[in-house]
PDB file of C-alpha atoms in Angstrom:
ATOM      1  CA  UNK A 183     -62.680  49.787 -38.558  1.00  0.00           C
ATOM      2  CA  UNK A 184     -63.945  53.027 -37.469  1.00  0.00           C
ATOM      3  CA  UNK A 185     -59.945  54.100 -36.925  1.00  0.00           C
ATOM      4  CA  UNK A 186     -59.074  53.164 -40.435  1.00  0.00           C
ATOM      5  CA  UNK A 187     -62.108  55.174 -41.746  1.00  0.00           C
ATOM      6  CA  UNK A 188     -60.816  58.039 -40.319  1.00  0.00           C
ATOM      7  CA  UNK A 189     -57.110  57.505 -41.250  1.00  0.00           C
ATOM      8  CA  UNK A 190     -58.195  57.416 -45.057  1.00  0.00           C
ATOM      9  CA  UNK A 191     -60.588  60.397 -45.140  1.00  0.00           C
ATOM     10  CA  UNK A 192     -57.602  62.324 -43.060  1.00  0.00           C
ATOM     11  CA  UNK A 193     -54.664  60.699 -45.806  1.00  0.00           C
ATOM     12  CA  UNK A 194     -56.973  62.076 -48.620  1.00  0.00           C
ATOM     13  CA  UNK A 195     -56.362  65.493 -47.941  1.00  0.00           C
ATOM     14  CA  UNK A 196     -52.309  64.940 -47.859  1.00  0.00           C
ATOM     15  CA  UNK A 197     -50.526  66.087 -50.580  1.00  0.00           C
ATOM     16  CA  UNK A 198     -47.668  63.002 -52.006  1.00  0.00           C
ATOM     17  CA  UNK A 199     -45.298  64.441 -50.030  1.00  0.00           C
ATOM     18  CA  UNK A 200     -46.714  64.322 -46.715  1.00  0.00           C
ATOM     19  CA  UNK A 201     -47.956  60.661 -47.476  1.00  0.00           C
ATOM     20  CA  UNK A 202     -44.688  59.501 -48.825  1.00  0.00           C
ATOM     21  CA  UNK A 203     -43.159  60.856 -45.313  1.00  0.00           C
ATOM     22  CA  UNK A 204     -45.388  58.739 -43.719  1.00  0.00           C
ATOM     23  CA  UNK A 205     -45.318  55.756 -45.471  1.00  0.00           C
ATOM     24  CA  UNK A 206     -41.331  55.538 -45.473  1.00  0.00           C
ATOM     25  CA  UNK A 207     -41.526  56.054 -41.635  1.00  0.00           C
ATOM     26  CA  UNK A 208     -44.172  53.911 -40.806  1.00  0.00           C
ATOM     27  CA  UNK A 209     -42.207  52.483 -37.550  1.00  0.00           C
ATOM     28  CA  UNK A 210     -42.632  56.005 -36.097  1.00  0.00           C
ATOM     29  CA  UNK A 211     -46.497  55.581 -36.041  1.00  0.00           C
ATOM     30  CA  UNK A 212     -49.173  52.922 -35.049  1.00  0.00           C
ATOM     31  CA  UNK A 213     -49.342  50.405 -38.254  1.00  0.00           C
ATOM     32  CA  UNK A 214     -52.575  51.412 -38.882  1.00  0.00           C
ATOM     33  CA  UNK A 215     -51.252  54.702 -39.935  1.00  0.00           C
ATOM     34  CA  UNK A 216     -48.495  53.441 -41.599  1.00  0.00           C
ATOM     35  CA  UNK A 217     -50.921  51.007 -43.998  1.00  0.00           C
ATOM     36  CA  UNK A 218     -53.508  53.704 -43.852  1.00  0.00           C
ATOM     37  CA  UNK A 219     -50.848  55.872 -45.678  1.00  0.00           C
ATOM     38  CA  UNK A 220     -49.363  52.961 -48.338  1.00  0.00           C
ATOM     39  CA  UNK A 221     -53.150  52.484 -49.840  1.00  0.00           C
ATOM     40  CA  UNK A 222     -53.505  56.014 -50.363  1.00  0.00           C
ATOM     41  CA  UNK A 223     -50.410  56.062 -52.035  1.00  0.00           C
ATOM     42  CA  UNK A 224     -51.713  52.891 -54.663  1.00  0.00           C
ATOM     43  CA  UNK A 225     -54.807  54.629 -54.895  1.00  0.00           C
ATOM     44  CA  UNK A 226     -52.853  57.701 -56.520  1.00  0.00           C
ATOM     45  CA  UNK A 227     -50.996  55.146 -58.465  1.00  0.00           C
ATOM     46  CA  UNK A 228     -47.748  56.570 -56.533  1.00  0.00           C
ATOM     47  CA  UNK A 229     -46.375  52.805 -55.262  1.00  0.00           C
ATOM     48  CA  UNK A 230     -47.591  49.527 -57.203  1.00  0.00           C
ATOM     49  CA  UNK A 231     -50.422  47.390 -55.416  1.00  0.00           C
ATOM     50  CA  UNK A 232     -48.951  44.021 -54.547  1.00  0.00           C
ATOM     51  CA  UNK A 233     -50.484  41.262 -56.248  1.00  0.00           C
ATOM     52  CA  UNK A 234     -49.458  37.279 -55.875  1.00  0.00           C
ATOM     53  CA  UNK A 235     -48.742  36.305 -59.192  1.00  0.00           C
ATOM     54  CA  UNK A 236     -50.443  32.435 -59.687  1.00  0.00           C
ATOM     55  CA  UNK A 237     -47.826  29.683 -59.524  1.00  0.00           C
ATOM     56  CA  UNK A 238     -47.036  28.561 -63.127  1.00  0.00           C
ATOM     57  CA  UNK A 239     -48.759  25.107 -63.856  1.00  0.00           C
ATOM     58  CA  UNK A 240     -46.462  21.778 -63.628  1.00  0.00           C
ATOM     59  CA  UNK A 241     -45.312  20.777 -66.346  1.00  0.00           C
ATOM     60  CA  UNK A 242     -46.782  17.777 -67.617  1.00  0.00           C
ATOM     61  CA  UNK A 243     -44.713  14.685 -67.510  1.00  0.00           C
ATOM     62  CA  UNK A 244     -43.357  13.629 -70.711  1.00  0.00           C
ATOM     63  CA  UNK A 245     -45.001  10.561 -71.714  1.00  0.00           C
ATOM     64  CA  UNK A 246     -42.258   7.591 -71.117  1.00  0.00           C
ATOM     65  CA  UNK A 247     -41.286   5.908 -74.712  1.00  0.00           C
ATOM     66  CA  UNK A 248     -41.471   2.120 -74.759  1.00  0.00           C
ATOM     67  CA  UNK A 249     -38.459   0.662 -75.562  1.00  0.00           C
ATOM     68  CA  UNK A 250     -38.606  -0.807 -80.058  1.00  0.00           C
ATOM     69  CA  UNK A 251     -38.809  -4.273 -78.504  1.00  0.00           C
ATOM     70  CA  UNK A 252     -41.544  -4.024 -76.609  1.00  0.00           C
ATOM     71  CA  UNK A 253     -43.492  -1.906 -79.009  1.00  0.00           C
ATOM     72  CA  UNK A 254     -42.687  -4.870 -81.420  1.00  0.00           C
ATOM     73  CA  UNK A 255     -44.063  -7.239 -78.725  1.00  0.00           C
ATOM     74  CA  UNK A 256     -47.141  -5.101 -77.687  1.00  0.00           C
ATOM     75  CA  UNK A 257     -47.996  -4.965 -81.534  1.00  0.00           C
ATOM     76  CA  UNK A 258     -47.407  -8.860 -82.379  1.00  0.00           C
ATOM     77  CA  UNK A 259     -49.510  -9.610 -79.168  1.00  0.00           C
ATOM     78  CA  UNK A 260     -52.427  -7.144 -80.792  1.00  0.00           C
ATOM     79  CA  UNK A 261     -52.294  -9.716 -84.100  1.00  0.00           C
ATOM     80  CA  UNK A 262     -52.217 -12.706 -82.069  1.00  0.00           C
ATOM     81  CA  UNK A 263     -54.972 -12.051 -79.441  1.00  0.00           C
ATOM     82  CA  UNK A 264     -58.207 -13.588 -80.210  1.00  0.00           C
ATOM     83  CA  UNK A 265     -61.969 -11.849 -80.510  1.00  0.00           C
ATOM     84  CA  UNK A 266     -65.311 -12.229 -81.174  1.00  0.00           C
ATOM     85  CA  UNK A 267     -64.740 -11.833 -85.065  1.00  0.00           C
ATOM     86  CA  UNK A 268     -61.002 -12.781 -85.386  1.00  0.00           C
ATOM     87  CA  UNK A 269     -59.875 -15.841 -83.664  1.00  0.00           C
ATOM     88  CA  UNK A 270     -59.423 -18.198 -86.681  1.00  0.00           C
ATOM     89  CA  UNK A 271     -56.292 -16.807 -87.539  1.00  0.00           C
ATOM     90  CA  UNK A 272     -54.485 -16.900 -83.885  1.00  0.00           C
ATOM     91  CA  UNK A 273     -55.908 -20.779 -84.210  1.00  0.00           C
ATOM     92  CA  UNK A 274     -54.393 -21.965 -87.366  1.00  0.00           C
ATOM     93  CA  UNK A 275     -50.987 -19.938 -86.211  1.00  0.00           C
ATOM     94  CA  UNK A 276     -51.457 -22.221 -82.476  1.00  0.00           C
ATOM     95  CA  UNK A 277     -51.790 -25.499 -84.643  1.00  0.00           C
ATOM     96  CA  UNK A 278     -48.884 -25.107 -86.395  1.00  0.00           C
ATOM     97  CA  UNK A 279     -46.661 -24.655 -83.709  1.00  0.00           C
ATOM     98  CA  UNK A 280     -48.211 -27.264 -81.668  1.00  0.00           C
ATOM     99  CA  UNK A 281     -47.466 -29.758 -84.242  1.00  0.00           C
ATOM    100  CA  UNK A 282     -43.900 -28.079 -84.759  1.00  0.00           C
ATOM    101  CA  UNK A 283     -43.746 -28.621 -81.077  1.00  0.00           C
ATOM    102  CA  UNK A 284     -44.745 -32.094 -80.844  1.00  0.00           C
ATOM    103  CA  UNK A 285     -42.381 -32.800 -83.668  1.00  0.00           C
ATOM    104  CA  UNK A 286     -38.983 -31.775 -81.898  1.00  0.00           C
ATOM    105  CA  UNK A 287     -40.588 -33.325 -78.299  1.00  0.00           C
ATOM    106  CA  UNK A 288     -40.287 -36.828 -80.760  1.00  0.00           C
ATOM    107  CA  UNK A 289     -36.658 -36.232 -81.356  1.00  0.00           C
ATOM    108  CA  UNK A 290     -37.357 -34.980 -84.851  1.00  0.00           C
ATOM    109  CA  UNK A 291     -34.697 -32.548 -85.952  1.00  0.00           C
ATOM    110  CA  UNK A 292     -36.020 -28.928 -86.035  1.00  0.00           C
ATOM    111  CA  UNK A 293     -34.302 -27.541 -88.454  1.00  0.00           C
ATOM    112  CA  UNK A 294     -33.785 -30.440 -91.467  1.00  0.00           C
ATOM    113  CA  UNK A 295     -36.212 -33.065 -90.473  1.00  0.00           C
ATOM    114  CA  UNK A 296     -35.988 -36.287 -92.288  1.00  0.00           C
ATOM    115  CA  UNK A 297     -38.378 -37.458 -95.192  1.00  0.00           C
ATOM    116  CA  UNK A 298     -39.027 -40.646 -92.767  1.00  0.00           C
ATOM    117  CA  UNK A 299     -40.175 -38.281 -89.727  1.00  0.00           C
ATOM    118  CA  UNK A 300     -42.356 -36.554 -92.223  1.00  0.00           C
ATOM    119  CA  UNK A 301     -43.996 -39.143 -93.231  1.00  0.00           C
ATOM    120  CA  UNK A 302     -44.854 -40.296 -90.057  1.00  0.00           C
ATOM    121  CA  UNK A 303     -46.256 -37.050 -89.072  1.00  0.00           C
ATOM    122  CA  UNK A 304     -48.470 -36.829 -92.282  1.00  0.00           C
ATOM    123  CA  UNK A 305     -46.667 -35.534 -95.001  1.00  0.00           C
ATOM    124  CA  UNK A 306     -48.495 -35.302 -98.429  1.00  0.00           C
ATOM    125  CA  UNK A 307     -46.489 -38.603 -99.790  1.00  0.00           C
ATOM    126  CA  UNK A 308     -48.172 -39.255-102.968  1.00  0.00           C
ATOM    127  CA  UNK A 309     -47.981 -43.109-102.954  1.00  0.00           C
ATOM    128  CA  UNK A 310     -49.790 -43.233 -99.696  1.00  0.00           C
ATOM    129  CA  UNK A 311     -52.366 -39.474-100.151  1.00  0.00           C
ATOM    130  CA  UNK A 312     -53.764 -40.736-103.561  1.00  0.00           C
ATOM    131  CA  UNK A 313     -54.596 -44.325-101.985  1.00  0.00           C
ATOM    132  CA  UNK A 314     -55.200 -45.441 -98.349  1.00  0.00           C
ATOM    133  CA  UNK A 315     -54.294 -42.184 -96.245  1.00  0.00           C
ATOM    134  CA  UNK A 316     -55.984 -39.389 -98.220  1.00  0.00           C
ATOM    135  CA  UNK A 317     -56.153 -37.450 -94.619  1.00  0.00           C
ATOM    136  CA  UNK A 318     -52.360 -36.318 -96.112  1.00  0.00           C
ATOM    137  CA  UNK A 319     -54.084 -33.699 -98.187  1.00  0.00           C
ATOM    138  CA  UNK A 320     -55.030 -32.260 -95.180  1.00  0.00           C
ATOM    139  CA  UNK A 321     -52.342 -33.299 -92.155  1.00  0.00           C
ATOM    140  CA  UNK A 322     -49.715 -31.884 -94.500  1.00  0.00           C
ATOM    141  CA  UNK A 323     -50.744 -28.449 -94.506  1.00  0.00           C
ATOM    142  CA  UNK A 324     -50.110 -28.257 -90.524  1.00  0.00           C
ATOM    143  CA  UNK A 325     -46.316 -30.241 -91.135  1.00  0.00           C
ATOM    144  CA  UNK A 326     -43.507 -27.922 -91.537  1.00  0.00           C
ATOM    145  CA  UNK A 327     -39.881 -28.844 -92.951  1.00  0.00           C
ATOM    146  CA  UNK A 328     -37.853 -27.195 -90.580  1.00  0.00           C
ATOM    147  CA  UNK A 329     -38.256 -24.146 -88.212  1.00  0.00           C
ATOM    148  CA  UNK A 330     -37.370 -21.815 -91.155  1.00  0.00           C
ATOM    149  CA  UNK A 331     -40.116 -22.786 -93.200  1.00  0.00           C
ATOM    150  CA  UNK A 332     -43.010 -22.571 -89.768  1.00  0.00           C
ATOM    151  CA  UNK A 333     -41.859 -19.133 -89.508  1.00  0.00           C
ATOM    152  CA  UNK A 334     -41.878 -17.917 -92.818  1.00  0.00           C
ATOM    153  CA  UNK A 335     -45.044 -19.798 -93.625  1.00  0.00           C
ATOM    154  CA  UNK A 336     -46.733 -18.242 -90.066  1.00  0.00           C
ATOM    155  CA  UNK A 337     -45.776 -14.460 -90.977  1.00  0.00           C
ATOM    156  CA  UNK A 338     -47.619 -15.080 -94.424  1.00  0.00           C
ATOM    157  CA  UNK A 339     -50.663 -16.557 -92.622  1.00  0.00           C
ATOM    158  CA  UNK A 340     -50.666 -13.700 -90.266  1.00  0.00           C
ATOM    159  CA  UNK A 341     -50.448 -10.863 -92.570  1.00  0.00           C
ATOM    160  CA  UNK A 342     -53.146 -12.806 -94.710  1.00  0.00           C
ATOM    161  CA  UNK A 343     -55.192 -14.491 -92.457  1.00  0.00           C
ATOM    162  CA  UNK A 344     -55.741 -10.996 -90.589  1.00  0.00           C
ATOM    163  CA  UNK A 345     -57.169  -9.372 -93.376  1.00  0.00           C
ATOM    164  CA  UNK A 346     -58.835 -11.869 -95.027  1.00  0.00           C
ATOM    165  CA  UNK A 347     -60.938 -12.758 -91.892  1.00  0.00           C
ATOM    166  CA  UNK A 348     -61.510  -9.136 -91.968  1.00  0.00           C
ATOM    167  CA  UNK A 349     -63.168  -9.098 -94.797  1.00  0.00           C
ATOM    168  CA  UNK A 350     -64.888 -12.648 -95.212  1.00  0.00           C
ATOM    169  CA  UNK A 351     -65.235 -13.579 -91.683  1.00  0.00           C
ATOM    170  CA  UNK A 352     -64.128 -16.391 -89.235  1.00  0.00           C
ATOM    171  CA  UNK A 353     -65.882 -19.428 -90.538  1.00  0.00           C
ATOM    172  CA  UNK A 354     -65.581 -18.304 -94.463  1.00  0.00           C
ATOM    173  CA  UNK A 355     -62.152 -17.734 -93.996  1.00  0.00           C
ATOM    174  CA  UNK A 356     -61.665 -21.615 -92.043  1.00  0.00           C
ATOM    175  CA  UNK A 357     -63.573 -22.891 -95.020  1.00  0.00           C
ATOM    176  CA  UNK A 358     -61.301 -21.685 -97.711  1.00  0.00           C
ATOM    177  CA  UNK A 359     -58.077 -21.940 -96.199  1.00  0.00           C
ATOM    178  CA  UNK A 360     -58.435 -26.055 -95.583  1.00  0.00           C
ATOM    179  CA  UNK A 361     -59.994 -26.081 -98.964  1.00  0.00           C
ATOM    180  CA  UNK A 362     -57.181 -24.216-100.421  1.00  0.00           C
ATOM    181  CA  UNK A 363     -54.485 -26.395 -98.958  1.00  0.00           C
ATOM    182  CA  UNK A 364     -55.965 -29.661 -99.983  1.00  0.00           C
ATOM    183  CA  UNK A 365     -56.152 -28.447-103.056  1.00  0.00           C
ATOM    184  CA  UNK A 366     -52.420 -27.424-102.983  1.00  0.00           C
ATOM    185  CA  UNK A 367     -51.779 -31.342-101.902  1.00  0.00           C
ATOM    186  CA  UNK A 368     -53.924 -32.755-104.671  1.00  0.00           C
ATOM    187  CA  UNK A 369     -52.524 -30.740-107.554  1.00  0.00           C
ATOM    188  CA  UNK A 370     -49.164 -31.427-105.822  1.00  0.00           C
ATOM    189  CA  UNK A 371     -49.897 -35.290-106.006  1.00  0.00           C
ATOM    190  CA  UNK A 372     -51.221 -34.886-109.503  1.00  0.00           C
ATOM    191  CA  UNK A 373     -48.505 -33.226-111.019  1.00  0.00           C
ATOM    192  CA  UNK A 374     -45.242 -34.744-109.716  1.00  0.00           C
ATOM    193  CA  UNK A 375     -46.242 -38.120-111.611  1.00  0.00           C
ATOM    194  CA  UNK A 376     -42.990 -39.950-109.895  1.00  0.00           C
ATOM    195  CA  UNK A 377     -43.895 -39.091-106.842  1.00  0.00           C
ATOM    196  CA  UNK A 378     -44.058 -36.434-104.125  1.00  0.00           C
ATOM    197  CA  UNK A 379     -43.903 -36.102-100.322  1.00  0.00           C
ATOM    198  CA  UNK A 380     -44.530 -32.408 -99.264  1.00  0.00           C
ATOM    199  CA  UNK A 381     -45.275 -30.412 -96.174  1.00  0.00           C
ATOM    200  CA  UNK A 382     -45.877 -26.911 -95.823  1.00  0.00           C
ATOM    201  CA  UNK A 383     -49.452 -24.585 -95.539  1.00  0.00           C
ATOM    202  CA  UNK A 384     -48.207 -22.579 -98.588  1.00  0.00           C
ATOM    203  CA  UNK A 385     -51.216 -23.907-100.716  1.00  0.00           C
ATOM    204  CA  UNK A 386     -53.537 -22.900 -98.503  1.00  0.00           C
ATOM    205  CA  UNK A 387     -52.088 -19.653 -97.875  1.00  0.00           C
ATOM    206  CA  UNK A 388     -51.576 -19.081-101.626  1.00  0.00           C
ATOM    207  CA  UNK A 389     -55.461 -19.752-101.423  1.00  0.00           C
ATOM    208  CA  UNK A 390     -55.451 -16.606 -99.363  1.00  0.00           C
ATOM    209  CA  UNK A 391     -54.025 -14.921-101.988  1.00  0.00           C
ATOM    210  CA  UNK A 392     -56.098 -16.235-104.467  1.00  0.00           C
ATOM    211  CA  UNK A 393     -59.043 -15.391-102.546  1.00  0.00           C
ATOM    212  CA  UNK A 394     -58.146 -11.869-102.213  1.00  0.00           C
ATOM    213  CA  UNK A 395     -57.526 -11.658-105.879  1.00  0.00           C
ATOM    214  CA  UNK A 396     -61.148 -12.873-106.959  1.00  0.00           C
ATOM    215  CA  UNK A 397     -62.492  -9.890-104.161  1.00  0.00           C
ATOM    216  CA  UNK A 398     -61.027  -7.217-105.466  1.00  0.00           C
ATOM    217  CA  UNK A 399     -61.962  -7.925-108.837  1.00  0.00           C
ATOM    218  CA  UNK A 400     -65.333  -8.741-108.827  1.00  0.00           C
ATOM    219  CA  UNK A 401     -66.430  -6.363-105.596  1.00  0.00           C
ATOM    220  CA  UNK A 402     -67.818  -8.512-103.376  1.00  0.00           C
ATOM    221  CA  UNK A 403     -66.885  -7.022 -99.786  1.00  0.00           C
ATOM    222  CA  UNK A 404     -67.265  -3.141 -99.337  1.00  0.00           C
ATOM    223  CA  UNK A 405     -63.705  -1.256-100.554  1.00  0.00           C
ATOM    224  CA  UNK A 406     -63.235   1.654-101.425  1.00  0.00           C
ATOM    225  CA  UNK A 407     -61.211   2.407-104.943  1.00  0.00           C
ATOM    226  CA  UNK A 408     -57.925   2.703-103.743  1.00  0.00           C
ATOM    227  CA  UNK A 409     -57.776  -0.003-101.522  1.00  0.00           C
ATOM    228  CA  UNK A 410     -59.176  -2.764-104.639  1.00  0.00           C
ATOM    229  CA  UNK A 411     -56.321  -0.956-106.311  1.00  0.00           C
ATOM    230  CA  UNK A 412     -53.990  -2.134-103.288  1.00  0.00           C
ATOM    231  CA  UNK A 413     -55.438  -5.225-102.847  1.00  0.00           C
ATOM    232  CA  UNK A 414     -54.866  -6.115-106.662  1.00  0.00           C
ATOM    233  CA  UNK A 415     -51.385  -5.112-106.418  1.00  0.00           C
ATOM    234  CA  UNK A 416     -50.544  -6.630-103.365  1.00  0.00           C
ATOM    235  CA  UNK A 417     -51.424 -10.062-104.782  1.00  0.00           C
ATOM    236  CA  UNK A 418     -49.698  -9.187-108.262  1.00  0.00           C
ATOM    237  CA  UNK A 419     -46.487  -8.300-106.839  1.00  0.00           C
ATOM    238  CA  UNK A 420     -46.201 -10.567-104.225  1.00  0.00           C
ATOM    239  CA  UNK A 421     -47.696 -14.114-105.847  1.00  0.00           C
ATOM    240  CA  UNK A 422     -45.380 -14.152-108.768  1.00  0.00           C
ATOM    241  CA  UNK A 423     -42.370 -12.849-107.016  1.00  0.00           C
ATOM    242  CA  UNK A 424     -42.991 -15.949-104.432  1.00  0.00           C
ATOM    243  CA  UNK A 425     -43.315 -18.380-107.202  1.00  0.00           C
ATOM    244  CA  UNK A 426     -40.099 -17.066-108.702  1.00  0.00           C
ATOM    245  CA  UNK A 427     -38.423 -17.661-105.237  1.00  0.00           C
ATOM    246  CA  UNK A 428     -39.634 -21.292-105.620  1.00  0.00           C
ATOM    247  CA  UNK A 429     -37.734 -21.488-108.864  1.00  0.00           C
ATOM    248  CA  UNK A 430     -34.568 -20.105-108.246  1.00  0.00           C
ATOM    249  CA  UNK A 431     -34.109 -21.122-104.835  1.00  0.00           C
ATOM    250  CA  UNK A 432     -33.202 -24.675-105.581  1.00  0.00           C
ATOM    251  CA  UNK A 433     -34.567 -26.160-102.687  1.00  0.00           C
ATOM    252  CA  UNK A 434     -37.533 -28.622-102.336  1.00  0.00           C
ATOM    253  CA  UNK A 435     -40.351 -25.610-102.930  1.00  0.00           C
ATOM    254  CA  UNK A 436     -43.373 -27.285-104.015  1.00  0.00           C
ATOM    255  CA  UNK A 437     -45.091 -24.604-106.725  1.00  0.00           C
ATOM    256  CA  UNK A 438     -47.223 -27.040-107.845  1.00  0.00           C
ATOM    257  CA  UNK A 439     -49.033 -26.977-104.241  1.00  0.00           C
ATOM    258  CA  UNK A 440     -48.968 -22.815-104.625  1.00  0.00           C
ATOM    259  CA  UNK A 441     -50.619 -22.918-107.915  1.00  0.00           C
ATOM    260  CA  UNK A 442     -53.470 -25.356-107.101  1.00  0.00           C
ATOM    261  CA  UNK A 443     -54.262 -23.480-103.567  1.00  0.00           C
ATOM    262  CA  UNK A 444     -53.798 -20.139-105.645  1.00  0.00           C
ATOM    263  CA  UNK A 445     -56.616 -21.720-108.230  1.00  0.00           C
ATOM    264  CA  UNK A 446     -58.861 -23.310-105.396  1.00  0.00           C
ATOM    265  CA  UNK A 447     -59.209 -19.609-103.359  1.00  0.00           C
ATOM    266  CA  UNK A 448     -59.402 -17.933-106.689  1.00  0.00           C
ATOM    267  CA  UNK A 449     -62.279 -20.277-107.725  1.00  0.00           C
ATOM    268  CA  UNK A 450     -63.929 -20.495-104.496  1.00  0.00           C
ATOM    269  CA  UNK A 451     -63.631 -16.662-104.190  1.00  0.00           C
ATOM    270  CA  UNK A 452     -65.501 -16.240-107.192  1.00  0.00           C
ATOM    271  CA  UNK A 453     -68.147 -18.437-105.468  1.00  0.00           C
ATOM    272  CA  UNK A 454     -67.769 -16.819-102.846  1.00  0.00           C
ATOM    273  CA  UNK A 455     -68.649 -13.239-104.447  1.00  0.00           C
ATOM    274  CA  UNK A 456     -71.496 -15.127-106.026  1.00  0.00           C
ATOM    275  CA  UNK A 457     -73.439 -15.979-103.239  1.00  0.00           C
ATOM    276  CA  UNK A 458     -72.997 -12.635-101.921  1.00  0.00           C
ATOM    277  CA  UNK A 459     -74.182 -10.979-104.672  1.00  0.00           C
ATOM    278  CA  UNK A 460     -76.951 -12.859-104.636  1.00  0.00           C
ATOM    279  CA  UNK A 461     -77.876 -12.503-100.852  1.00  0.00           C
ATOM    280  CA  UNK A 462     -77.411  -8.738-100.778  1.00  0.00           C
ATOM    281  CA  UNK A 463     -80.847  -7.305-100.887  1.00  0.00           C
ATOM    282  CA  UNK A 464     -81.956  -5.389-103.502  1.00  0.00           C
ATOM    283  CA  UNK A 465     -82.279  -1.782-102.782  1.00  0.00           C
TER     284      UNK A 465
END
């Protein structure tokens, strides 16, 4: 220490030239000269101090993008997986396939089943629904003609379903949707005077619809402007351009059974809105 003390008073009193002698033939002297000599020098600002320059961070791993399948399954999963305040949806969706499943199991065909196999599973068939089976108003909401109509049926339910429960709740929305389709079947029943024997949860699901309709008019659940706006156009593009599908499609569609459960959620929507007027406290 004391050696190096003395090499950089004595290298302080060199001129540049003397210390750039020395410091480009260090190997002729001890290294203590030599380095004695080379921090004079970056002292003058004659050779650059050497600094380590920080190693540049890693770059962070780009995140790995999910294939569009399985962000299609991740998100259909999300809308299927029961909670605490949404699980009457993913239940009504299970019960439909179950009996869908139970159906084909029995040798019934699964895409054009046969009036007879409907029947037996509990169809709404008028001449039995309006007299000694009137469990058909019900059963038939949960029988499906075909896998075509289950799916097209469930993707309704679970657009609807999720956002009504959202609003209304688990048990309200239960309520209304069974009330809804058996008031699809009865209207169905009353209107085809020779006769009917239908399947399908499209009353109760237009009950949805209806139910929706009678919320955003009358204000019942907290929404803001726009989305009353949205919810009232939602139902008045989509209800009437579904009934016109019934029409022109030519197949067995059953609008009578859309109309009724379209009335019954309307109605009991307005009930509905009622009684929540009338509990909400008064500020």
């Amino acid at each position: 220490m004391a050696a190096e003390s003395t090499f950089a008073e004595l290298f302080a009193q060199k001129t540049d030239a003397e210390l750039l002698y020395f410091a480009q033939n260090a190997r002729r002297y001890p290294p203590a000269l030599g380095q004695a000599a080379v921090r004079e020098l970056q002292q003058r600002g004659l050779v650059p101090t050497e600094t380590v320059e920080p190693l540049p961070p890693a770059p962070a791993a780009a995140p790995i993008e999910q294939p569009w399948y399985q962000q299609a399954a991740d998100t259909l999963g999300s809308l299927l997986r029961p909670s605490a305040s949404y699980y009457i949806t993913p239940l009504l969706l299970a019960l439909n396939f179950l009996v869908f499943a139970l159906m084909v199991l029995a040798d019934v065909d699964a895409f054009e089943p046969r009036a007879a196999d409907l029947i037996r599973w509990g169809s709404n068939f008028s001449p039995l629904s309006l007299h000694q089976q009137p469990w058909r108003l019900l059963t038939s909401c949960f029988v499906h003609g075909g896998l075509a109509h289950l799916l097209l049926n469930s993707l309704a339910l679970l657009f609807l379903g999720r956002l009504t429960e959202s609003l209304v709740g688990p048990r309200a929305l239960l309520l209304l949707y069974l009330a809804s389709g058996v008031g699809g079947s009865l209207t169905s029943a009353w209107w085809h005077t020779m006769g009917v024997n239908s399947v399908g949860a499209s009353g109760a699901i237009f009950g949805l619809y209806g139910l929706l309709l009678a919320l955003a008019l009358t204000g019942a659940v907290p929404l803001s402007r726009p989305q009353r706006y949205g919810l009232l156009w939602l139902v008045m593009l989509l209800v009437p351009s579904q009934l016109q599908a019934g029409l022109e499609g030519g197949g067995p569609t059953d609008n009578a059974a859309h109309l009724g459960g379209l009335l019954t959620g309307s109605l009991l929507g307005l009930l509905y809105a009622a009684v929540a007027r009338k509990s909400k406290p008064i500020e």
